[in-house]
């Protein structure tokens, strides 16, 4: 089920690439973080404020990615991020990355809400509200 979705754009920088001028595999997860942060902002959660004011963290507990084609310097990319699972303490975001209309990669991350001592907390009310609406 899709509870919320967002699209972000990215142009590959030289610093994103390795010695072969291909994007280093771990950078996909940086782009996913950007997409997830913007998705959360769209539903009313400012991650920085949540961390400082509410003292909540959202660490990654699972991550997966499949790579279908290389990405190189200066490529323009479109990332689709979708909130697809909401539990009592966790949520999942799915990602699909495109170069023009070609699917470059797809993956997901799963996160839990914790306090600063990494003790699990109930899902944020703004995410819980999306679950109730569906």
PDB file of C-alpha atoms in Angstrom:
ATOM      1  CA  UNK A   1       0.000   0.000   0.000  1.00  0.00           C
ATOM      2  CA  UNK A   2       1.239   3.509  -0.764  1.00  0.00           C
ATOM      3  CA  UNK A   3       0.600   5.886   2.149  1.00  0.00           C
ATOM      4  CA  UNK A   4       2.593   8.825   0.753  1.00  0.00           C
ATOM      5  CA  UNK A   5       4.943   9.481  -2.148  1.00  0.00           C
ATOM      6  CA  UNK A   6       7.373  12.106  -3.350  1.00  0.00           C
ATOM      7  CA  UNK A   7       9.698  12.728  -6.290  1.00  0.00           C
ATOM      8  CA  UNK A   8      13.140  14.338  -6.073  1.00  0.00           C
ATOM      9  CA  UNK A   9      15.701  15.224  -8.738  1.00  0.00           C
ATOM     10  CA  UNK A  10      19.461  14.797  -8.585  1.00  0.00           C
ATOM     11  CA  UNK A  11      22.331  15.571 -10.944  1.00  0.00           C
ATOM     12  CA  UNK A  12      25.335  13.311 -10.448  1.00  0.00           C
ATOM     13  CA  UNK A  13      28.362  15.219  -9.199  1.00  0.00           C
ATOM     14  CA  UNK A  14      31.928  14.240  -9.923  1.00  0.00           C
ATOM     15  CA  UNK A  15      32.412  13.454  -6.225  1.00  0.00           C
ATOM     16  CA  UNK A  16      29.632  10.819  -6.498  1.00  0.00           C
ATOM     17  CA  UNK A  17      31.729   8.722  -8.888  1.00  0.00           C
ATOM     18  CA  UNK A  18      34.606   6.284  -8.436  1.00  0.00           C
ATOM     19  CA  UNK A  19      37.848   5.946 -10.423  1.00  0.00           C
ATOM     20  CA  UNK A  20      35.874   4.498 -13.345  1.00  0.00           C
ATOM     21  CA  UNK A  21      33.567   7.559 -13.442  1.00  0.00           C
ATOM     22  CA  UNK A  22      30.637   5.380 -12.351  1.00  0.00           C
ATOM     23  CA  UNK A  23      28.599   6.297  -9.282  1.00  0.00           C
ATOM     24  CA  UNK A  24      29.923   4.517  -6.195  1.00  0.00           C
ATOM     25  CA  UNK A  25      27.259   2.046  -5.005  1.00  0.00           C
ATOM     26  CA  UNK A  26      26.835   3.499  -1.487  1.00  0.00           C
ATOM     27  CA  UNK A  27      25.845   6.902  -2.888  1.00  0.00           C
ATOM     28  CA  UNK A  28      22.474   5.519  -3.891  1.00  0.00           C
ATOM     29  CA  UNK A  29      21.634   5.344  -0.187  1.00  0.00           C
ATOM     30  CA  UNK A  30      22.567   9.044   0.211  1.00  0.00           C
ATOM     31  CA  UNK A  31      20.090   9.862  -2.542  1.00  0.00           C
ATOM     32  CA  UNK A  32      17.529   7.630  -0.872  1.00  0.00           C
ATOM     33  CA  UNK A  33      18.048   9.545   2.375  1.00  0.00           C
ATOM     34  CA  UNK A  34      17.380  12.800   0.550  1.00  0.00           C
ATOM     35  CA  UNK A  35      14.218  11.355  -0.993  1.00  0.00           C
ATOM     36  CA  UNK A  36      13.036  10.002   2.376  1.00  0.00           C
ATOM     37  CA  UNK A  37      13.709  13.309   4.143  1.00  0.00           C
ATOM     38  CA  UNK A  38      11.681  15.176   1.533  1.00  0.00           C
ATOM     39  CA  UNK A  39       8.901  12.574   1.719  1.00  0.00           C
ATOM     40  CA  UNK A  40       8.719  13.009   5.500  1.00  0.00           C
ATOM     41  CA  UNK A  41       8.755  16.812   5.076  1.00  0.00           C
ATOM     42  CA  UNK A  42       5.815  16.496   2.689  1.00  0.00           C
ATOM     43  CA  UNK A  43       3.760  14.744   5.399  1.00  0.00           C
ATOM     44  CA  UNK A  44       4.738  17.310   8.023  1.00  0.00           C
ATOM     45  CA  UNK A  45       7.809  15.784   9.707  1.00  0.00           C
ATOM     46  CA  UNK A  46      10.902  17.990   9.718  1.00  0.00           C
ATOM     47  CA  UNK A  47      13.609  15.442  10.579  1.00  0.00           C
ATOM     48  CA  UNK A  48      16.039  17.984  12.072  1.00  0.00           C
ATOM     49  CA  UNK A  49      13.371  19.485  14.324  1.00  0.00           C
ATOM     50  CA  UNK A  50      12.130  16.042  15.313  1.00  0.00           C
ATOM     51  CA  UNK A  51      15.648  15.084  16.408  1.00  0.00           C
ATOM     52  CA  UNK A  52      16.261  18.271  18.397  1.00  0.00           C
ATOM     53  CA  UNK A  53      12.811  19.128  19.780  1.00  0.00           C
ATOM     54  CA  UNK A  54      11.171  15.710  20.127  1.00  0.00           C
ATOM     55  CA  UNK A  55      14.485  13.899  20.775  1.00  0.00           C
ATOM     56  CA  UNK A  56      13.459  11.147  18.331  1.00  0.00           C
ATOM     57  CA  UNK A  57      15.764   9.349  15.918  1.00  0.00           C
ATOM     58  CA  UNK A  58      14.889   7.159  12.922  1.00  0.00           C
ATOM     59  CA  UNK A  59      17.806   4.776  12.387  1.00  0.00           C
ATOM     60  CA  UNK A  60      17.887   2.365   9.461  1.00  0.00           C
ATOM     61  CA  UNK A  61      17.374  -1.251  10.546  1.00  0.00           C
ATOM     62  CA  UNK A  62      17.261  -2.789   7.069  1.00  0.00           C
ATOM     63  CA  UNK A  63      18.366  -1.650   3.604  1.00  0.00           C
ATOM     64  CA  UNK A  64      18.408  -3.267   0.185  1.00  0.00           C
ATOM     65  CA  UNK A  65      19.143  -2.101  -3.316  1.00  0.00           C
ATOM     66  CA  UNK A  66      19.222  -3.649  -6.778  1.00  0.00           C
ATOM     67  CA  UNK A  67      21.315  -2.010  -9.503  1.00  0.00           C
ATOM     68  CA  UNK A  68      20.225  -2.310 -13.133  1.00  0.00           C
ATOM     69  CA  UNK A  69      22.455   0.094 -15.096  1.00  0.00           C
ATOM     70  CA  UNK A  70      25.444   2.320 -14.365  1.00  0.00           C
ATOM     71  CA  UNK A  71      25.084   5.996 -13.576  1.00  0.00           C
ATOM     72  CA  UNK A  72      27.818   8.460 -14.524  1.00  0.00           C
ATOM     73  CA  UNK A  73      28.918  12.019 -13.881  1.00  0.00           C
ATOM     74  CA  UNK A  74      26.376  14.692 -14.869  1.00  0.00           C
ATOM     75  CA  UNK A  75      23.492  12.255 -15.391  1.00  0.00           C
ATOM     76  CA  UNK A  76      20.129  13.701 -14.382  1.00  0.00           C
ATOM     77  CA  UNK A  77      18.190  11.365 -12.117  1.00  0.00           C
ATOM     78  CA  UNK A  78      14.636  11.197 -10.804  1.00  0.00           C
ATOM     79  CA  UNK A  79      13.941   9.383  -7.549  1.00  0.00           C
ATOM     80  CA  UNK A  80      10.475   8.198  -6.596  1.00  0.00           C
ATOM     81  CA  UNK A  81      10.118   7.549  -2.845  1.00  0.00           C
ATOM     82  CA  UNK A  82       7.026   5.855  -1.417  1.00  0.00           C
ATOM     83  CA  UNK A  83       6.019   5.173   2.170  1.00  0.00           C
ATOM     84  CA  UNK A  84       4.703   1.612   1.791  1.00  0.00           C
ATOM     85  CA  UNK A  85       4.577   0.086   5.271  1.00  0.00           C
ATOM     86  CA  UNK A  86       3.643   1.437   8.691  1.00  0.00           C
ATOM     87  CA  UNK A  87       3.954  -0.640  11.840  1.00  0.00           C
ATOM     88  CA  UNK A  88       3.747   0.166  15.538  1.00  0.00           C
ATOM     89  CA  UNK A  89       7.385   1.280  15.752  1.00  0.00           C
ATOM     90  CA  UNK A  90       8.692   1.072  12.172  1.00  0.00           C
ATOM     91  CA  UNK A  91       8.068   2.275   8.639  1.00  0.00           C
ATOM     92  CA  UNK A  92       9.349   1.271   5.203  1.00  0.00           C
ATOM     93  CA  UNK A  93      10.168   3.461   2.221  1.00  0.00           C
ATOM     94  CA  UNK A  94      10.541   2.033  -1.298  1.00  0.00           C
ATOM     95  CA  UNK A  95      12.677   3.812  -3.891  1.00  0.00           C
ATOM     96  CA  UNK A  96      12.912   3.691  -7.687  1.00  0.00           C
ATOM     97  CA  UNK A  97      15.644   5.681  -9.427  1.00  0.00           C
ATOM     98  CA  UNK A  98      15.358   6.653 -13.101  1.00  0.00           C
ATOM     99  CA  UNK A  99      17.703   8.152 -15.685  1.00  0.00           C
ATOM    100  CA  UNK A 100      15.269   9.612 -18.198  1.00  0.00           C
ATOM    101  CA  UNK A 101      12.720   6.768 -18.361  1.00  0.00           C
ATOM    102  CA  UNK A 102      15.209   3.963 -17.715  1.00  0.00           C
ATOM    103  CA  UNK A 103      14.998   2.305 -14.306  1.00  0.00           C
ATOM    104  CA  UNK A 104      18.500   2.451 -12.831  1.00  0.00           C
ATOM    105  CA  UNK A 105      17.895   0.958  -9.403  1.00  0.00           C
ATOM    106  CA  UNK A 106      15.235   0.094  -6.879  1.00  0.00           C
ATOM    107  CA  UNK A 107      15.471  -0.550  -3.195  1.00  0.00           C
ATOM    108  CA  UNK A 108      14.049   0.123   0.223  1.00  0.00           C
ATOM    109  CA  UNK A 109      14.935   1.125   3.761  1.00  0.00           C
ATOM    110  CA  UNK A 110      13.175   0.214   6.998  1.00  0.00           C
ATOM    111  CA  UNK A 111      13.374   2.553  10.004  1.00  0.00           C
ATOM    112  CA  UNK A 112      12.351   2.523  13.641  1.00  0.00           C
ATOM    113  CA  UNK A 113      11.658   5.436  15.924  1.00  0.00           C
ATOM    114  CA  UNK A 114      13.918   5.546  18.961  1.00  0.00           C
ATOM    115  CA  UNK A 115      14.912   7.909  21.732  1.00  0.00           C
ATOM    116  CA  UNK A 116      18.516   9.093  22.046  1.00  0.00           C
ATOM    117  CA  UNK A 117      19.378   5.862  23.929  1.00  0.00           C
ATOM    118  CA  UNK A 118      18.084   3.865  20.935  1.00  0.00           C
ATOM    119  CA  UNK A 119      15.089   2.558  22.868  1.00  0.00           C
ATOM    120  CA  UNK A 120      12.201   1.893  20.451  1.00  0.00           C
ATOM    121  CA  UNK A 121       9.322   4.351  20.521  1.00  0.00           C
ATOM    122  CA  UNK A 122       5.833   4.324  19.036  1.00  0.00           C
ATOM    123  CA  UNK A 123       5.567   5.441  15.419  1.00  0.00           C
ATOM    124  CA  UNK A 124       5.313   9.217  14.968  1.00  0.00           C
ATOM    125  CA  UNK A 125       1.707  10.466  15.143  1.00  0.00           C
ATOM    126  CA  UNK A 126       1.915  12.093  11.679  1.00  0.00           C
ATOM    127  CA  UNK A 127       2.783   8.721  10.139  1.00  0.00           C
ATOM    128  CA  UNK A 128       0.225   6.866  12.255  1.00  0.00           C
ATOM    129  CA  UNK A 129      -2.403   9.278  10.951  1.00  0.00           C
ATOM    130  CA  UNK A 130      -1.667   8.160   7.359  1.00  0.00           C
ATOM    131  CA  UNK A 131      -2.358   4.565   8.365  1.00  0.00           C
ATOM    132  CA  UNK A 132      -5.757   5.512   9.759  1.00  0.00           C
ATOM    133  CA  UNK A 133      -6.725   7.461   6.592  1.00  0.00           C
ATOM    134  CA  UNK A 134      -6.263   4.431   4.315  1.00  0.00           C
TER     135      UNK A 134
END
